[in-house]
Amino acid sequence: MEARGSVVVVRTDGATLRTEVIRYSQAKNQVSSDRAFIFDEPTRHIEGEGFTSDPDFKVVTALRPKGTGGKFTLPNQ
Amino acid sequence: MMATMFLVVLAQRPTSPADTTGGRPCTVEIDSVRGKAQQVEVRTGETNVFAGGGVFAHCRGTGSSLQSDSVAWYAGVGRFDMIGQKNLVHIRDTAITLDAVTAAYFLRQERLEAHKNVVAVNRNSGSVLRGPNLTYYRALKGVRDTLEMYATGRPTIDYRGSADSAEPYVIVADRVRFKGNDRMWGGGAVTIDRSDFAARGDSMQLDQVVGFGLLVGKPRVEGKGTESYTLTGTRIELGLRGHDIRLVKALGDGVATGADWRLTADTIHLHIDRKKLQQAFAWGPKDSVRARAVSSNTTIRADSLALDVPDQVLTEVRAFGRALSTMKRDSTARRDSTADWITGDSLTARWAQQADPAGGAGGGARQPKSALHRVVSRGSARAFTHQYNQRDSLPSLNYSRGAMIDITLEGGKVRWVTVTGHADGVQLEPLPPAPPDTTKKKTPADTTKKKAPGP
């Protein structure tokens, strides 16, 4: 299965994934994209040039990602 | 996806160097991952992350940054690994910069371990550590109040007390430990070097907060320069003022040596100013070796000694308690090499600077040399001296007693002996030359030998 053109994937926890192309391979049970993507969740913003993942997004491999890791407060604050 | 893993190593240092328990938030920005990054959710809420091909990140709005070829974050154990096979791992925050082949941060212990080609620079003081490994413990409220660092494998430390120090002490030891910015310990064949100073010992301790240093295990301290000095003892303590050494103590079997003197005693204190020795004190318990100062021609023994050596030039020695000074006579005293001596409850000996007659060979400038010119004994004073005059080729012998004896010397010979208070003594003059033996004229020369008839 392949979706093209302003694809938006919304995870159950509200995180969103935006890309131009996304593919689902039933044989590999894998979701992937070879195009730029943007991943947003409340504490993180990641951009990359492609990714591969399982349908639950538990094992995700991103190509050349960059972004913001979120705010971190040291334990002794 | 993977950014949270960077946070642990990009922790911000406190704004005040004295408060090592603070910190501030770091908003991590991944500048780039040149290869791939993978996150694996091993269980709900626990995601491991791996990235390679070059990872660059920084804390937003600060100078804290991280570079590494590859990284791995293990959420379950709170461990973050950084590997820099092609390019060293580089971590920089407001307090320290660290380069190494590998580094691992253990979040729960607030511990960073770095291995291979480690170079750590304290950005506050400018001190640099180079070695095969470094373990760094961050300060953490409830865990430890001050940062600590450990290094083994004989690291080299360019130790600076403050960033503006011109020249660091180079410290090498089998293993070192740091606590805060100003306390350190070293163990195993410790060497400390600077252009004006060198020290050796099995172990050392340095505490700049209280201005204290310690060397044990065959310790030896050496002042370098034109007028050098050395000090050995069972234990050597250093008194520091700022970054400068102001006091060096030898405790037990002390031996101090200068350009023209040698000091032996159970305890020796050397006072240093402007990187040069200024004063020395020596003493010991009653059952120990008595304090002894030896210069080229003079030996002084007493219960305690005080030497004035401004800018490492011997000018005065004060001896207290059963003081005895012996003075070698010059090389012309061939027939009687008995030394001059003076004793009393206390002694004061003074040296003056004279041009060294041995110096200046080849037209060079003569170096001044300390020469004894006066010795004063007080309290039950006694002295035995050889006194020369122009009439006799042999010296007269003088033994004097009194409350005070003052001896003045010129050219290494006794010039004056002044005895005051209950003075007595004896003066022995050499025998006058025998009168001419006129009887010899009446005796004809024995010419028989020459004229002995031959066979």
PDB file of N, CA, C and O in Angstrom, chain B residues 160-204:
ATOM      1  N   ARG B 160      46.873  24.203  36.661  1.00  0.00           N
ATOM      2  CA  ARG B 160      46.858  25.652  36.878  1.00  0.00           C
ATOM      3  C   ARG B 160      45.865  25.964  37.986  1.00  0.00           C
ATOM      4  O   ARG B 160      44.760  25.432  38.007  1.00  0.00           O
ATOM      5  N   GLY B 161      46.279  26.859  38.869  1.00  0.00           N
ATOM      6  CA  GLY B 161      45.365  27.282  39.930  1.00  0.00           C
ATOM      7  C   GLY B 161      44.312  28.233  39.404  1.00  0.00           C
ATOM      8  O   GLY B 161      43.181  28.239  39.845  1.00  0.00           O
ATOM      9  N   SER B 162      44.681  29.058  38.442  1.00  0.00           N
ATOM     10  CA  SER B 162      43.728  29.980  37.840  1.00  0.00           C
ATOM     11  C   SER B 162      44.106  30.146  36.378  1.00  0.00           C
ATOM     12  O   SER B 162      45.230  29.839  35.967  1.00  0.00           O
ATOM     13  N   ALA B 163      43.146  30.645  35.614  1.00  0.00           N
ATOM     14  CA  ALA B 163      43.339  30.686  34.165  1.00  0.00           C
ATOM     15  C   ALA B 163      44.463  31.626  33.757  1.00  0.00           C
ATOM     16  O   ALA B 163      45.043  31.477  32.690  1.00  0.00           O
ATOM     17  N   ASP B 164      44.782  32.613  34.607  1.00  0.00           N
ATOM     18  CA  ASP B 164      45.792  33.584  34.203  1.00  0.00           C
ATOM     19  C   ASP B 164      47.197  33.184  34.651  1.00  0.00           C
ATOM     20  O   ASP B 164      48.132  33.959  34.482  1.00  0.00           O
ATOM     21  N   SER B 165      47.331  32.016  35.247  1.00  0.00           N
ATOM     22  CA  SER B 165      48.668  31.574  35.642  1.00  0.00           C
ATOM     23  C   SER B 165      49.530  31.420  34.403  1.00  0.00           C
ATOM     24  O   SER B 165      49.130  30.820  33.416  1.00  0.00           O
ATOM     25  N   ALA B 166      50.727  31.961  34.480  1.00  0.00           N
ATOM     26  CA  ALA B 166      51.566  31.950  33.290  1.00  0.00           C
ATOM     27  C   ALA B 166      52.053  30.546  32.956  1.00  0.00           C
ATOM     28  O   ALA B 166      51.962  30.103  31.822  1.00  0.00           O
ATOM     29  N   GLU B 167      52.546  29.843  33.949  1.00  0.00           N
ATOM     30  CA  GLU B 167      53.143  28.544  33.679  1.00  0.00           C
ATOM     31  C   GLU B 167      52.524  27.489  34.601  1.00  0.00           C
ATOM     32  O   GLU B 167      52.491  27.680  35.808  1.00  0.00           O
ATOM     33  N   PRO B 168      52.076  26.385  34.055  1.00  0.00           N
ATOM     34  CA  PRO B 168      51.446  25.370  34.911  1.00  0.00           C
ATOM     35  C   PRO B 168      52.484  24.468  35.562  1.00  0.00           C
ATOM     36  O   PRO B 168      53.627  24.371  35.109  1.00  0.00           O
ATOM     37  N   TYR B 169      52.074  23.780  36.629  1.00  0.00           N
ATOM     38  CA  TYR B 169      52.838  22.664  37.149  1.00  0.00           C
ATOM     39  C   TYR B 169      52.474  21.442  36.299  1.00  0.00           C
ATOM     40  O   TYR B 169      51.292  21.166  36.087  1.00  0.00           O
ATOM     41  N   VAL B 170      53.458  20.731  35.833  1.00  0.00           N
ATOM     42  CA  VAL B 170      53.194  19.502  35.079  1.00  0.00           C
ATOM     43  C   VAL B 170      53.298  18.336  36.056  1.00  0.00           C
ATOM     44  O   VAL B 170      54.368  18.048  36.582  1.00  0.00           O
ATOM     45  N   ILE B 171      52.178  17.695  36.302  1.00  0.00           N
ATOM     46  CA  ILE B 171      52.103  16.613  37.285  1.00  0.00           C
ATOM     47  C   ILE B 171      51.880  15.302  36.547  1.00  0.00           C
ATOM     48  O   ILE B 171      50.964  15.193  35.718  1.00  0.00           O
ATOM     49  N   VAL B 172      52.707  14.322  36.844  1.00  0.00           N
ATOM     50  CA  VAL B 172      52.560  12.995  36.259  1.00  0.00           C
ATOM     51  C   VAL B 172      52.512  11.989  37.412  1.00  0.00           C
ATOM     52  O   VAL B 172      53.331  12.056  38.329  1.00  0.00           O
ATOM     53  N   ALA B 173      51.561  11.070  37.355  1.00  0.00           N
ATOM     54  CA  ALA B 173      51.444  10.049  38.404  1.00  0.00           C
ATOM     55  C   ALA B 173      50.752   8.826  37.820  1.00  0.00           C
ATOM     56  O   ALA B 173      50.078   8.917  36.790  1.00  0.00           O
ATOM     57  N   ASP B 174      50.929   7.689  38.478  1.00  0.00           N
ATOM     58  CA  ASP B 174      50.258   6.481  37.993  1.00  0.00           C
ATOM     59  C   ASP B 174      48.746   6.649  38.038  1.00  0.00           C
ATOM     60  O   ASP B 174      48.030   6.157  37.168  1.00  0.00           O
ATOM     61  N   ARG B 175      48.251   7.334  39.071  1.00  0.00           N
ATOM     62  CA  ARG B 175      46.804   7.550  39.191  1.00  0.00           C
ATOM     63  C   ARG B 175      46.565   8.860  39.926  1.00  0.00           C
ATOM     64  O   ARG B 175      47.348   9.236  40.799  1.00  0.00           O
ATOM     65  N   VAL B 176      45.521   9.553  39.551  1.00  0.00           N
ATOM     66  CA  VAL B 176      45.206  10.833  40.180  1.00  0.00           C
ATOM     67  C   VAL B 176      43.720  10.909  40.478  1.00  0.00           C
ATOM     68  O   VAL B 176      42.898  10.231  39.856  1.00  0.00           O
ATOM     69  N   ARG B 177      43.410  11.722  41.461  1.00  0.00           N
ATOM     70  CA  ARG B 177      42.018  11.966  41.818  1.00  0.00           C
ATOM     71  C   ARG B 177      41.859  13.467  42.030  1.00  0.00           C
ATOM     72  O   ARG B 177      42.709  14.106  42.645  1.00  0.00           O
ATOM     73  N   PHE B 178      40.777  14.015  41.530  1.00  0.00           N
ATOM     74  CA  PHE B 178      40.472  15.426  41.733  1.00  0.00           C
ATOM     75  C   PHE B 178      39.146  15.542  42.477  1.00  0.00           C
ATOM     76  O   PHE B 178      38.211  14.773  42.221  1.00  0.00           O
ATOM     77  N   LYS B 179      39.060  16.510  43.357  1.00  0.00           N
ATOM     78  CA  LYS B 179      37.781  16.819  43.992  1.00  0.00           C
ATOM     79  C   LYS B 179      37.576  18.317  43.861  1.00  0.00           C
ATOM     80  O   LYS B 179      38.364  19.107  44.402  1.00  0.00           O
ATOM     81  N   GLY B 180      36.552  18.723  43.146  1.00  0.00           N
ATOM     82  CA  GLY B 180      36.376  20.134  42.847  1.00  0.00           C
ATOM     83  C   GLY B 180      37.477  20.611  41.915  1.00  0.00           C
ATOM     84  O   GLY B 180      38.185  19.815  41.292  1.00  0.00           O
ATOM     85  N   ASN B 181      37.641  21.921  41.863  1.00  0.00           N
ATOM     86  CA  ASN B 181      38.680  22.482  40.992  1.00  0.00           C
ATOM     87  C   ASN B 181      40.008  22.634  41.697  1.00  0.00           C
ATOM     88  O   ASN B 181      41.012  22.942  41.060  1.00  0.00           O
ATOM     89  N   ASP B 182      40.037  22.430  43.013  1.00  0.00           N
ATOM     90  CA  ASP B 182      41.234  22.837  43.745  1.00  0.00           C
ATOM     91  C   ASP B 182      41.809  21.790  44.685  1.00  0.00           C
ATOM     92  O   ASP B 182      42.662  22.116  45.490  1.00  0.00           O
ATOM     93  N   ARG B 183      41.358  20.557  44.608  1.00  0.00           N
ATOM     94  CA  ARG B 183      41.983  19.520  45.430  1.00  0.00           C
ATOM     95  C   ARG B 183      42.342  18.329  44.547  1.00  0.00           C
ATOM     96  O   ARG B 183      41.538  17.909  43.709  1.00  0.00           O
ATOM     97  N   MET B 184      43.538  17.817  44.743  1.00  0.00           N
ATOM     98  CA  MET B 184      43.924  16.641  43.958  1.00  0.00           C
ATOM     99  C   MET B 184      44.877  15.753  44.744  1.00  0.00           C
ATOM    100  O   MET B 184      45.554  16.197  45.666  1.00  0.00           O
ATOM    101  N   TRP B 185      44.882  14.483  44.378  1.00  0.00           N
ATOM    102  CA  TRP B 185      45.774  13.495  44.957  1.00  0.00           C
ATOM    103  C   TRP B 185      46.421  12.726  43.800  1.00  0.00           C
ATOM    104  O   TRP B 185      45.785  12.518  42.760  1.00  0.00           O
ATOM    105  N   GLY B 186      47.671  12.339  44.016  1.00  0.00           N
ATOM    106  CA  GLY B 186      48.361  11.540  43.016  1.00  0.00           C
ATOM    107  C   GLY B 186      49.089  10.401  43.690  1.00  0.00           C
ATOM    108  O   GLY B 186      49.600  10.551  44.808  1.00  0.00           O
ATOM    109  N   GLY B 187      49.134   9.270  43.021  1.00  0.00           N
ATOM    110  CA  GLY B 187      49.809   8.108  43.600  1.00  0.00           C
ATOM    111  C   GLY B 187      50.657   7.400  42.564  1.00  0.00           C
ATOM    112  O   GLY B 187      50.282   7.322  41.397  1.00  0.00           O
ATOM    113  N   GLY B 188      51.804   6.893  42.987  1.00  0.00           N
ATOM    114  CA  GLY B 188      52.649   6.109  42.102  1.00  0.00           C
ATOM    115  C   GLY B 188      53.636   6.942  41.322  1.00  0.00           C
ATOM    116  O   GLY B 188      53.279   7.502  40.293  1.00  0.00           O
ATOM    117  N   ALA B 189      54.872   7.013  41.815  1.00  0.00           N
ATOM    118  CA  ALA B 189      55.959   7.716  41.108  1.00  0.00           C
ATOM    119  C   ALA B 189      55.519   9.087  40.617  1.00  0.00           C
ATOM    120  O   ALA B 189      55.537   9.389  39.434  1.00  0.00           O
ATOM    121  N   VAL B 190      55.145   9.912  41.554  1.00  0.00           N
ATOM    122  CA  VAL B 190      54.637  11.245  41.223  1.00  0.00           C
ATOM    123  C   VAL B 190      55.796  12.177  40.859  1.00  0.00           C
ATOM    124  O   VAL B 190      56.818  12.199  41.536  1.00  0.00           O
ATOM    125  N   THR B 191      55.624  12.931  39.780  1.00  0.00           N
ATOM    126  CA  THR B 191      56.582  13.978  39.444  1.00  0.00           C
ATOM    127  C   THR B 191      55.816  15.284  39.246  1.00  0.00           C
ATOM    128  O   THR B 191      54.728  15.288  38.669  1.00  0.00           O
ATOM    129  N   ILE B 192      56.378  16.351  39.766  1.00  0.00           N
ATOM    130  CA  ILE B 192      55.801  17.690  39.599  1.00  0.00           C
ATOM    131  C   ILE B 192      56.908  18.589  39.073  1.00  0.00           C
ATOM    132  O   ILE B 192      57.968  18.679  39.687  1.00  0.00           O
ATOM    133  N   ASP B 193      56.669  19.252  37.964  1.00  0.00           N
ATOM    134  CA  ASP B 193      57.728  20.060  37.359  1.00  0.00           C
ATOM    135  C   ASP B 193      57.204  21.419  36.921  1.00  0.00           C
ATOM    136  O   ASP B 193      56.067  21.547  36.451  1.00  0.00           O
ATOM    137  N   ARG B 194      58.032  22.393  37.105  1.00  0.00           N
ATOM    138  CA  ARG B 194      57.841  23.726  36.544  1.00  0.00           C
ATOM    139  C   ARG B 194      59.234  24.292  36.314  1.00  0.00           C
ATOM    140  O   ARG B 194      60.212  23.740  36.811  1.00  0.00           O
ATOM    141  N   SER B 195      59.360  25.363  35.589  1.00  0.00           N
ATOM    142  CA  SER B 195      60.696  25.862  35.263  1.00  0.00           C
ATOM    143  C   SER B 195      61.498  26.211  36.506  1.00  0.00           C
ATOM    144  O   SER B 195      62.720  26.108  36.521  1.00  0.00           O
ATOM    145  N   ASP B 196      60.819  26.577  37.599  1.00  0.00           N
ATOM    146  CA  ASP B 196      61.535  26.976  38.811  1.00  0.00           C
ATOM    147  C   ASP B 196      61.444  25.930  39.918  1.00  0.00           C
ATOM    148  O   ASP B 196      61.945  26.168  41.020  1.00  0.00           O
ATOM    149  N   PHE B 197      60.839  24.773  39.668  1.00  0.00           N
ATOM    150  CA  PHE B 197      60.523  23.856  40.749  1.00  0.00           C
ATOM    151  C   PHE B 197      60.354  22.446  40.212  1.00  0.00           C
ATOM    152  O   PHE B 197      59.823  22.246  39.125  1.00  0.00           O
ATOM    153  N   ALA B 198      60.832  21.472  40.986  1.00  0.00           N
ATOM    154  CA  ALA B 198      60.598  20.067  40.634  1.00  0.00           C
ATOM    155  C   ALA B 198      60.422  19.283  41.925  1.00  0.00           C
ATOM    156  O   ALA B 198      61.096  19.552  42.919  1.00  0.00           O
ATOM    157  N   ALA B 199      59.520  18.321  41.922  1.00  0.00           N
ATOM    158  CA  ALA B 199      59.280  17.501  43.113  1.00  0.00           C
ATOM    159  C   ALA B 199      59.041  16.064  42.688  1.00  0.00           C
ATOM    160  O   ALA B 199      58.510  15.800  41.606  1.00  0.00           O
ATOM    161  N   ARG B 200      59.451  15.160  43.551  1.00  0.00           N
ATOM    162  CA  ARG B 200      59.259  13.736  43.308  1.00  0.00           C
ATOM    163  C   ARG B 200      58.743  13.090  44.586  1.00  0.00           C
ATOM    164  O   ARG B 200      59.044  13.530  45.682  1.00  0.00           O
ATOM    165  N   GLY B 201      58.019  11.981  44.439  1.00  0.00           N
ATOM    166  CA  GLY B 201      57.545  11.254  45.612  1.00  0.00           C
ATOM    167  C   GLY B 201      56.677  10.094  45.181  1.00  0.00           C
ATOM    168  O   GLY B 201      56.255  10.019  44.027  1.00  0.00           O
ATOM    169  N   ASP B 202      56.423   9.176  46.109  1.00  0.00           N
ATOM    170  CA  ASP B 202      55.536   8.066  45.794  1.00  0.00           C
ATOM    171  C   ASP B 202      54.087   8.546  45.698  1.00  0.00           C
ATOM    172  O   ASP B 202      53.316   8.042  44.880  1.00  0.00           O
ATOM    173  N   SER B 203      53.719   9.498  46.545  1.00  0.00           N
ATOM    174  CA  SER B 203      52.345  10.001  46.552  1.00  0.00           C
ATOM    175  C   SER B 203      52.344  11.497  46.837  1.00  0.00           C
ATOM    176  O   SER B 203      53.275  12.019  47.449  1.00  0.00           O
ATOM    177  N   MET B 204      51.292  12.178  46.403  1.00  0.00           N
ATOM    178  CA  MET B 204      51.188  13.605  46.662  1.00  0.00           C
ATOM    179  C   MET B 204      49.735  14.002  46.895  1.00  0.00           C
ATOM    180  O   MET B 204      48.806  13.299  46.504  1.00  0.00           O
TER     181      MET B 204
END
